[in-house]
Amino acid sequence: MSLYSVIIPVYNEEAVIRESYRRLKAVMDTLAEPYELIFINDGSQDKTAQIIEALARKDQSIRLLSFSRNFGHQIAITAGMDYARGQAVIIIDADLQDPPEIIPAMIAKWREGYEVVYGRRLQRKGETRFKKWSARVFYRTLRALTEVDIPLDTGDFRLMDQKVVEAMRTMREKNRFVRGLVSWVGFRQTAVDYVREERFAGESKYPLKKMLCLSIDGITSFSYKPLKLAAYLGFIVSCASFIYLLISLAQKIFTDSAAAGWTSLIACILLLNGVILLMLGIIGEYIGRIFEESKNRPLYILRQQPELEPGTNEEARWNVS
Ligand code: UDP
Ligand code: MG
């Protein structure tokens, strides 16, 4: 007998929560093993929390953690991992884009001895062309920039062994890109393919701004290559200017047509200033992150401590980093 923990982050999901609970429960009941459904209410402003509380009164397997405000999806699944007690822990979106029916296949792989089983999206239904394209570009850029082997086209829909979750609990960094951290942890990992469905109801809680933040977190948490860009660009620009200088000198000495100064001068100044500002911005991103870490704040604040016994990690219970 194993205990399974399913982590479901929810943010303003009143339109989908009942249906996802119904489908999840149907799948989990077929396993004939104990399980807990951990809902993390990420500061929803609608009736999400009340709906889950009502469900929890009838169903012992439901646990609800409520944040004091919206901390974001990645932090919500982190809290879920802090409190999960199962031998296998599954993270799934609440909007039924990740079909719960895949979970038994993940569990089968886990029983074979894999410690991480991630869902790989073969196809994405009902998402805009822009979202598909940007996701494609992002995953490939990330792969090119980082040394960590982050699998392509996977989201946070995955199963993790207790050992992996324990390792994850030790990582308290603020700007979290959870799927990257899971890859970093290592262990035996494998994929289960699935078709990402359309959202059941409601709209995406990941607007462009949040998506961009997640991408920047992903890249800056796992690579400092963007910082090296400054050095490369500096080198290229210096070489180019030197050649340009030689050409101008040759023109001056051997011909009558002295370079007309204004246009080329302003072009160089603008270009170089642009490059410098860009580099400052990149450096700023990293310094901002150092600042975030140095403040040493907890990752999240719970509205109230759950009366249930916490996960195995006492530190995580109180968010001590
Ligand atoms: N979510 C969350 N906090 C947020 C944004 C999203 O907990 O600030 C949850 C959301 O309720 C859902 C999951 O994260 O269960 C994925 O969000 P969504 O479906 O909106 O993202 P998308 O699938 O469009 O990338
Ligand atoms: Mg979704």
Short mmCIF file of C-alpha atoms and ligand atoms in Angstrom, two decimals:
data_model
loop_
_atom_site.label_atom_id
_atom_site.label_comp_id
_atom_site.label_asym_id
_atom_site.label_seq_id
_atom_site.Cartn_x
_atom_site.Cartn_y
_atom_site.Cartn_z
CA MET A 1 0.00 0.00 0.00
CA SER A 2 1.34 3.39 -0.91
CA LEU A 3 -0.08 6.77 -0.14
CA TYR A 4 -0.39 9.15 -3.07
CA SER A 5 -0.46 12.92 -2.75
CA VAL A 6 -1.99 14.95 -5.54
CA ILE A 7 -1.09 18.64 -5.54
CA ILE A 8 -3.58 20.96 -7.22
CA PRO A 9 -2.80 24.70 -7.28
CA VAL A 10 -5.92 26.79 -7.70
CA TYR A 11 -6.33 30.46 -8.43
CA ASN A 12 -9.83 31.72 -9.17
CA GLU A 13 -10.95 28.35 -10.48
CA GLU A 14 -14.55 28.29 -9.23
CA ALA A 15 -15.76 27.33 -12.71
CA VAL A 16 -13.68 24.17 -12.95
CA ILE A 17 -13.00 23.00 -9.42
CA ARG A 18 -15.98 20.65 -9.00
CA GLU A 19 -15.42 18.97 -12.33
CA SER A 20 -11.69 18.50 -11.77
CA TYR A 21 -12.37 17.08 -8.32
CA ARG A 22 -14.90 14.67 -9.81
CA ARG A 23 -12.55 13.44 -12.51
CA LEU A 24 -9.53 13.25 -10.22
CA LYS A 25 -11.46 11.32 -7.62
CA ALA A 26 -12.79 8.90 -10.23
CA VAL A 27 -9.23 8.16 -11.34
CA MET A 28 -7.75 7.93 -7.84
CA ASP A 29 -10.53 5.62 -6.64
CA THR A 30 -9.66 3.07 -9.33
CA LEU A 31 -6.22 2.66 -7.74
CA ALA A 32 -7.73 1.20 -4.56
CA GLU A 33 -4.96 2.75 -2.48
CA PRO A 34 -5.05 5.65 -0.03
CA TYR A 35 -4.53 9.14 -1.41
CA GLU A 36 -4.78 12.78 -0.40
CA LEU A 37 -5.79 15.69 -2.60
CA ILE A 38 -3.93 18.81 -1.52
CA PHE A 39 -5.51 21.95 -2.89
CA ILE A 40 -3.43 25.09 -2.61
CA ASN A 41 -5.61 28.13 -2.80
CA ASP A 42 -3.30 30.77 -4.18
CA GLY A 43 -5.19 33.79 -2.85
CA SER A 44 -8.30 33.34 -4.98
CA GLN A 45 -10.77 36.20 -4.88
CA ASP A 46 -13.76 34.13 -5.98
CA LYS A 47 -15.58 31.21 -4.36
CA THR A 48 -12.81 28.66 -4.95
CA ALA A 49 -11.95 28.26 -1.26
CA GLN A 50 -15.57 27.91 -0.15
CA ILE A 51 -16.21 25.25 -2.77
CA ILE A 52 -13.19 23.24 -1.67
CA GLU A 53 -14.14 23.60 2.00
CA ALA A 54 -17.59 22.28 1.20
CA LEU A 55 -16.11 19.32 -0.68
CA ALA A 56 -13.67 18.68 2.17
CA ARG A 57 -16.49 18.34 4.68
CA LYS A 58 -17.70 15.32 2.74
CA ASP A 59 -14.36 13.91 1.67
CA GLN A 60 -11.64 13.07 4.20
CA SER A 61 -8.97 12.86 1.50
CA ILE A 62 -9.10 16.59 0.75
CA ARG A 63 -6.66 18.99 2.40
CA LEU A 64 -6.74 22.70 1.77
CA LEU A 65 -3.86 25.13 2.20
CA SER A 66 -4.75 28.77 1.74
CA PHE A 67 -2.22 31.48 1.00
CA SER A 68 -2.66 34.92 2.48
CA ARG A 69 -2.46 36.39 -1.04
CA ASN A 70 -1.59 35.39 -4.59
CA PHE A 71 1.99 34.11 -4.52
CA GLY A 72 1.98 32.50 -7.95
CA HIS A 73 1.70 29.05 -9.41
CA GLN A 74 5.30 27.95 -8.82
CA ILE A 75 5.16 28.89 -5.14
CA ALA A 76 1.80 27.15 -4.81
CA ILE A 77 3.17 23.83 -6.01
CA THR A 78 6.18 24.32 -3.74
CA ALA A 79 3.85 24.63 -0.75
CA GLY A 80 2.07 21.48 -1.92
CA MET A 81 5.37 19.60 -1.91
CA ASP A 82 6.20 20.92 1.58
CA TYR A 83 3.02 19.40 2.98
CA ALA A 84 2.66 16.26 0.87
CA ARG A 85 2.93 13.04 2.84
CA GLY A 86 2.67 10.48 0.06
CA GLN A 87 5.30 8.07 -1.20
CA ALA A 88 4.49 9.39 -4.65
CA VAL A 89 3.53 13.00 -5.24
CA ILE A 90 1.68 14.16 -8.34
CA ILE A 91 1.36 17.78 -9.47
CA ILE A 92 -1.56 18.58 -11.74
CA ASP A 93 -3.29 21.75 -12.98
CA ALA A 94 -6.82 22.37 -11.81
CA ASP A 95 -8.19 23.25 -15.23
CA LEU A 96 -8.15 19.69 -16.64
CA GLN A 97 -5.64 20.60 -19.31
CA ASP A 98 -3.55 17.83 -17.83
CA PRO A 99 -5.88 14.83 -17.99
CA PRO A 100 -6.03 13.01 -14.61
CA GLU A 101 -6.52 9.78 -16.56
CA ILE A 102 -2.77 9.78 -17.28
CA ILE A 103 -1.94 9.37 -13.56
CA PRO A 104 -2.22 5.54 -13.52
CA ALA A 105 0.32 5.36 -16.36
CA MET A 106 2.66 7.58 -14.33
CA ILE A 107 2.22 5.38 -11.30
CA ALA A 108 3.02 2.29 -13.39
CA LYS A 109 6.32 3.89 -14.44
CA TRP A 110 7.02 4.79 -10.81
CA ARG A 111 6.50 1.18 -9.83
CA GLU A 112 9.03 0.20 -12.47
CA GLY A 113 11.55 2.21 -10.46
CA TYR A 114 11.57 5.68 -11.99
CA GLU A 115 11.68 8.48 -9.44
CA VAL A 116 10.37 11.25 -11.68
CA VAL A 117 7.73 10.69 -14.34
CA TYR A 118 6.92 13.87 -16.22
CA GLY A 119 4.12 14.42 -18.67
CA ARG A 120 5.33 15.37 -22.11
CA ARG A 121 2.93 17.31 -24.28
CA LEU A 122 2.60 15.75 -27.69
CA GLN A 123 0.08 18.29 -28.77
CA ARG A 124 -1.60 21.30 -27.27
CA LYS A 125 -5.26 21.80 -27.96
CA GLY A 126 -7.14 25.03 -27.81
CA GLU A 127 -4.17 27.26 -27.14
CA THR A 128 -3.37 30.25 -29.25
CA ARG A 129 -0.76 29.98 -31.94
CA PHE A 130 1.27 32.60 -30.11
CA LYS A 131 1.30 30.57 -26.88
CA LYS A 132 2.41 27.42 -28.70
CA TRP A 133 5.07 29.29 -30.60
CA SER A 134 6.38 31.17 -27.56
CA ALA A 135 6.49 27.96 -25.53
CA ARG A 136 8.46 26.26 -28.29
CA VAL A 137 10.95 29.10 -28.53
CA PHE A 138 11.29 29.30 -24.76
CA TYR A 139 12.00 25.62 -24.17
CA ARG A 140 14.58 25.58 -26.93
CA THR A 141 16.30 28.76 -25.75
CA LEU A 142 16.43 27.40 -22.24
CA ARG A 143 17.98 24.19 -23.48
CA ALA A 144 20.61 26.08 -25.44
CA LEU A 145 21.50 28.33 -22.50
CA THR A 146 21.62 25.92 -19.58
CA GLU A 147 23.67 22.94 -18.58
CA VAL A 148 20.79 21.34 -16.70
CA ASP A 149 18.98 18.82 -18.84
CA ILE A 150 15.47 20.22 -18.80
CA PRO A 151 13.23 18.05 -21.00
CA LEU A 152 11.49 19.79 -23.89
CA ASP A 153 7.75 20.50 -23.87
CA THR A 154 7.03 19.44 -20.32
CA GLY A 155 5.07 21.42 -17.80
CA ASP A 156 4.70 20.84 -14.10
CA PHE A 157 2.36 17.87 -14.60
CA ARG A 158 4.47 15.09 -13.14
CA LEU A 159 4.87 12.39 -10.55
CA MET A 160 7.74 12.49 -8.09
CA ASP A 161 9.00 9.99 -5.60
CA GLN A 162 9.17 10.97 -1.95
CA LYS A 163 12.98 11.14 -2.20
CA VAL A 164 12.74 13.76 -4.95
CA VAL A 165 10.22 15.78 -2.99
CA GLU A 166 12.50 15.71 0.05
CA ALA A 167 15.33 17.02 -2.08
CA MET A 168 13.05 19.72 -3.46
CA ARG A 169 12.19 20.85 0.05
CA THR A 170 15.80 21.72 0.71
CA MET A 171 15.79 24.26 -2.14
CA ARG A 172 14.28 27.47 -0.87
CA GLU A 173 15.25 29.86 -3.66
CA LYS A 174 12.79 32.65 -4.31
CA ASN A 175 12.54 32.81 -8.07
CA ARG A 176 11.44 29.30 -8.69
CA PHE A 177 11.29 27.38 -11.89
CA VAL A 178 10.11 24.11 -10.43
CA ARG A 179 10.52 21.88 -13.48
CA GLY A 180 14.13 23.02 -13.79
CA LEU A 181 14.76 22.29 -10.11
CA VAL A 182 13.33 18.80 -10.55
CA SER A 183 15.73 18.15 -13.43
CA TRP A 184 18.59 19.52 -11.37
CA VAL A 185 17.83 17.10 -8.53
CA GLY A 186 18.50 14.17 -10.83
CA PHE A 187 17.36 10.59 -10.09
CA ARG A 188 15.92 8.30 -12.75
CA GLN A 189 13.52 10.28 -14.87
CA THR A 190 11.21 9.28 -17.66
CA ALA A 191 8.30 10.67 -19.67
CA VAL A 192 4.71 9.77 -20.30
CA ASP A 193 3.25 11.35 -23.43
CA TYR A 194 -0.12 13.02 -23.42
CA VAL A 195 -2.22 15.44 -25.38
CA ARG A 196 -2.75 18.71 -23.56
CA GLU A 197 -6.46 19.36 -23.59
CA GLU A 198 -8.33 22.58 -23.82
CA ARG A 199 -9.05 24.37 -20.58
CA PHE A 200 -12.33 23.01 -19.17
CA ALA A 201 -13.75 26.43 -18.25
CA GLY A 202 -12.61 29.87 -17.20
CA GLU A 203 -9.56 31.51 -18.67
CA SER A 204 -5.84 31.11 -18.35
CA LYS A 205 -4.33 32.55 -15.17
CA TYR A 206 -1.04 32.94 -16.99
CA PRO A 207 -1.19 36.21 -18.88
CA LEU A 208 1.74 37.21 -21.06
CA LYS A 209 3.38 39.09 -18.20
CA LYS A 210 3.43 36.05 -15.89
CA MET A 211 4.63 33.88 -18.74
CA LEU A 212 7.51 36.25 -19.42
CA CYS A 213 8.44 36.32 -15.73
CA LEU A 214 8.46 32.53 -15.62
CA SER A 215 10.71 32.38 -18.69
CA ILE A 216 13.14 34.90 -17.23
CA ASP A 217 13.17 32.96 -13.95
CA GLY A 218 13.82 29.78 -15.85
CA ILE A 219 16.75 31.21 -17.72
CA THR A 220 18.36 33.24 -14.95
CA SER A 221 18.02 30.47 -12.35
CA PHE A 222 19.90 28.01 -14.45
CA SER A 223 22.32 29.99 -16.54
CA TYR A 224 24.57 32.98 -16.35
CA LYS A 225 25.30 32.92 -20.05
CA PRO A 226 23.31 36.15 -20.61
CA LEU A 227 25.92 37.88 -18.45
CA LYS A 228 28.68 36.58 -20.66
CA LEU A 229 26.88 38.12 -23.60
CA ALA A 230 28.30 41.48 -22.53
CA ALA A 231 31.83 40.20 -22.92
CA TYR A 232 31.13 38.65 -26.34
CA LEU A 233 29.36 41.73 -27.64
CA GLY A 234 32.11 43.99 -26.29
CA PHE A 235 34.69 41.93 -28.11
CA ILE A 236 32.79 41.96 -31.41
CA VAL A 237 32.09 45.68 -31.24
CA SER A 238 35.75 46.45 -30.44
CA CYS A 239 36.95 44.40 -33.41
CA ALA A 240 34.45 46.07 -35.72
CA SER A 241 35.44 49.57 -34.54
CA PHE A 242 39.10 48.81 -35.01
CA ILE A 243 38.52 47.71 -38.61
CA TYR A 244 36.39 50.78 -39.19
CA LEU A 245 39.18 52.96 -37.80
CA LEU A 246 41.70 51.42 -40.21
CA ILE A 247 39.35 51.99 -43.15
CA SER A 248 38.78 55.64 -42.19
CA LEU A 249 42.52 56.22 -41.80
CA ALA A 250 43.20 54.69 -45.20
CA GLN A 251 40.52 56.90 -46.73
CA LYS A 252 42.06 59.98 -45.15
CA ILE A 253 45.60 59.19 -46.25
CA PHE A 254 45.08 57.74 -49.72
CA THR A 255 41.94 59.51 -51.00
CA ASP A 256 40.43 62.99 -50.95
CA SER A 257 37.06 61.90 -49.71
CA ALA A 258 37.34 62.32 -45.95
CA ALA A 259 34.49 60.53 -44.15
CA ALA A 260 31.45 62.69 -43.58
CA GLY A 261 31.34 62.52 -39.79
CA TRP A 262 27.89 63.17 -38.45
CA THR A 263 25.86 60.18 -39.66
CA SER A 264 28.35 57.46 -38.82
CA LEU A 265 29.10 59.08 -35.48
CA ILE A 266 25.50 59.24 -34.36
CA ALA A 267 24.89 55.70 -35.58
CA CYS A 268 27.81 54.39 -33.53
CA ILE A 269 26.76 56.30 -30.43
CA LEU A 270 23.19 55.07 -30.59
CA LEU A 271 24.18 51.49 -31.23
CA LEU A 272 26.72 51.39 -28.44
CA ASN A 273 24.40 53.07 -25.96
CA GLY A 274 21.71 50.56 -26.81
CA VAL A 275 24.10 47.70 -26.20
CA ILE A 276 25.28 49.18 -22.91
CA LEU A 277 21.75 49.72 -21.64
CA LEU A 278 20.77 46.19 -22.60
CA MET A 279 23.74 44.79 -20.73
CA LEU A 280 22.97 46.93 -17.69
CA GLY A 281 19.43 45.57 -17.77
CA ILE A 282 20.65 41.99 -17.82
CA ILE A 283 23.06 42.63 -14.98
CA GLY A 284 20.21 44.34 -13.12
CA GLU A 285 18.06 41.21 -13.46
CA TYR A 286 20.70 39.17 -11.71
CA ILE A 287 21.38 41.75 -9.03
CA GLY A 288 17.64 41.97 -8.38
CA ARG A 289 17.61 38.25 -7.82
CA ILE A 290 20.55 38.42 -5.42
CA PHE A 291 18.64 41.12 -3.54
CA GLU A 292 15.52 38.93 -3.40
CA GLU A 293 17.51 36.04 -1.96
CA SER A 294 19.35 38.18 0.55
CA LYS A 295 16.13 39.37 2.16
CA ASN A 296 15.56 35.82 3.32
CA ARG A 297 11.79 36.05 3.47
CA PRO A 298 9.65 32.94 3.59
CA LEU A 299 8.40 31.71 0.23
CA TYR A 300 4.76 32.03 1.21
CA ILE A 301 2.46 32.84 4.11
CA LEU A 302 -0.43 30.57 4.97
CA ARG A 303 -3.72 32.05 6.06
CA GLN A 304 -3.66 29.53 8.91
CA GLN A 305 -1.54 26.56 9.77
CA PRO A 306 -3.42 23.38 8.92
CA GLU A 307 -4.32 21.43 12.01
CA LEU A 308 -3.34 18.22 10.22
CA GLU A 309 0.08 16.81 10.94
CA PRO A 310 2.57 18.36 8.54
CA GLY A 311 4.77 16.66 6.00
CA THR A 312 7.93 14.99 7.17
CA ASN A 313 9.93 18.17 7.00
CA GLU A 314 9.40 20.24 10.12
CA GLU A 315 11.39 23.16 8.72
CA ALA A 316 9.20 23.41 5.68
CA ARG A 317 6.14 23.55 7.88
CA TRP A 318 7.16 26.90 9.21
CA ASN A 319 8.79 27.98 5.99
CA VAL A 320 12.16 28.43 7.57
CA SER A 321 14.60 28.67 4.72
N1 UDP B 1 -2.41 29.12 -10.82
C1 UDP B 1 -2.07 29.47 -9.52
N2 UDP B 1 -1.61 30.74 -9.26
C2 UDP B 1 -1.47 31.68 -10.26
C3 UDP B 1 -1.78 31.30 -11.59
C4 UDP B 1 -2.24 30.01 -11.83
O1 UDP B 1 -2.18 28.66 -8.60
O2 UDP B 1 -1.06 32.80 -9.96
C5 UDP B 1 -2.89 27.75 -11.10
C6 UDP B 1 -4.19 27.68 -11.88
O3 UDP B 1 -5.31 27.72 -11.03
C7 UDP B 1 -4.07 26.35 -12.59
C8 UDP B 1 -2.57 26.23 -12.83
O4 UDP B 1 -1.95 27.12 -11.91
O5 UDP B 1 -4.49 25.26 -11.79
C9 UDP B 1 -2.17 26.55 -14.25
O6 UDP B 1 -2.66 27.82 -14.62
P1 UDP B 1 -3.33 28.12 -16.03
O7 UDP B 1 -4.16 26.97 -16.47
O8 UDP B 1 -4.05 29.42 -15.92
O9 UDP B 1 -2.05 28.28 -16.97
P2 UDP B 1 -1.92 27.82 -18.49
O10 UDP B 1 -2.39 26.41 -18.57
O11 UDP B 1 -2.79 28.75 -19.27
O12 UDP B 1 -0.46 27.96 -18.77
MG MG B 2 -4.17 25.77 -17.99
#
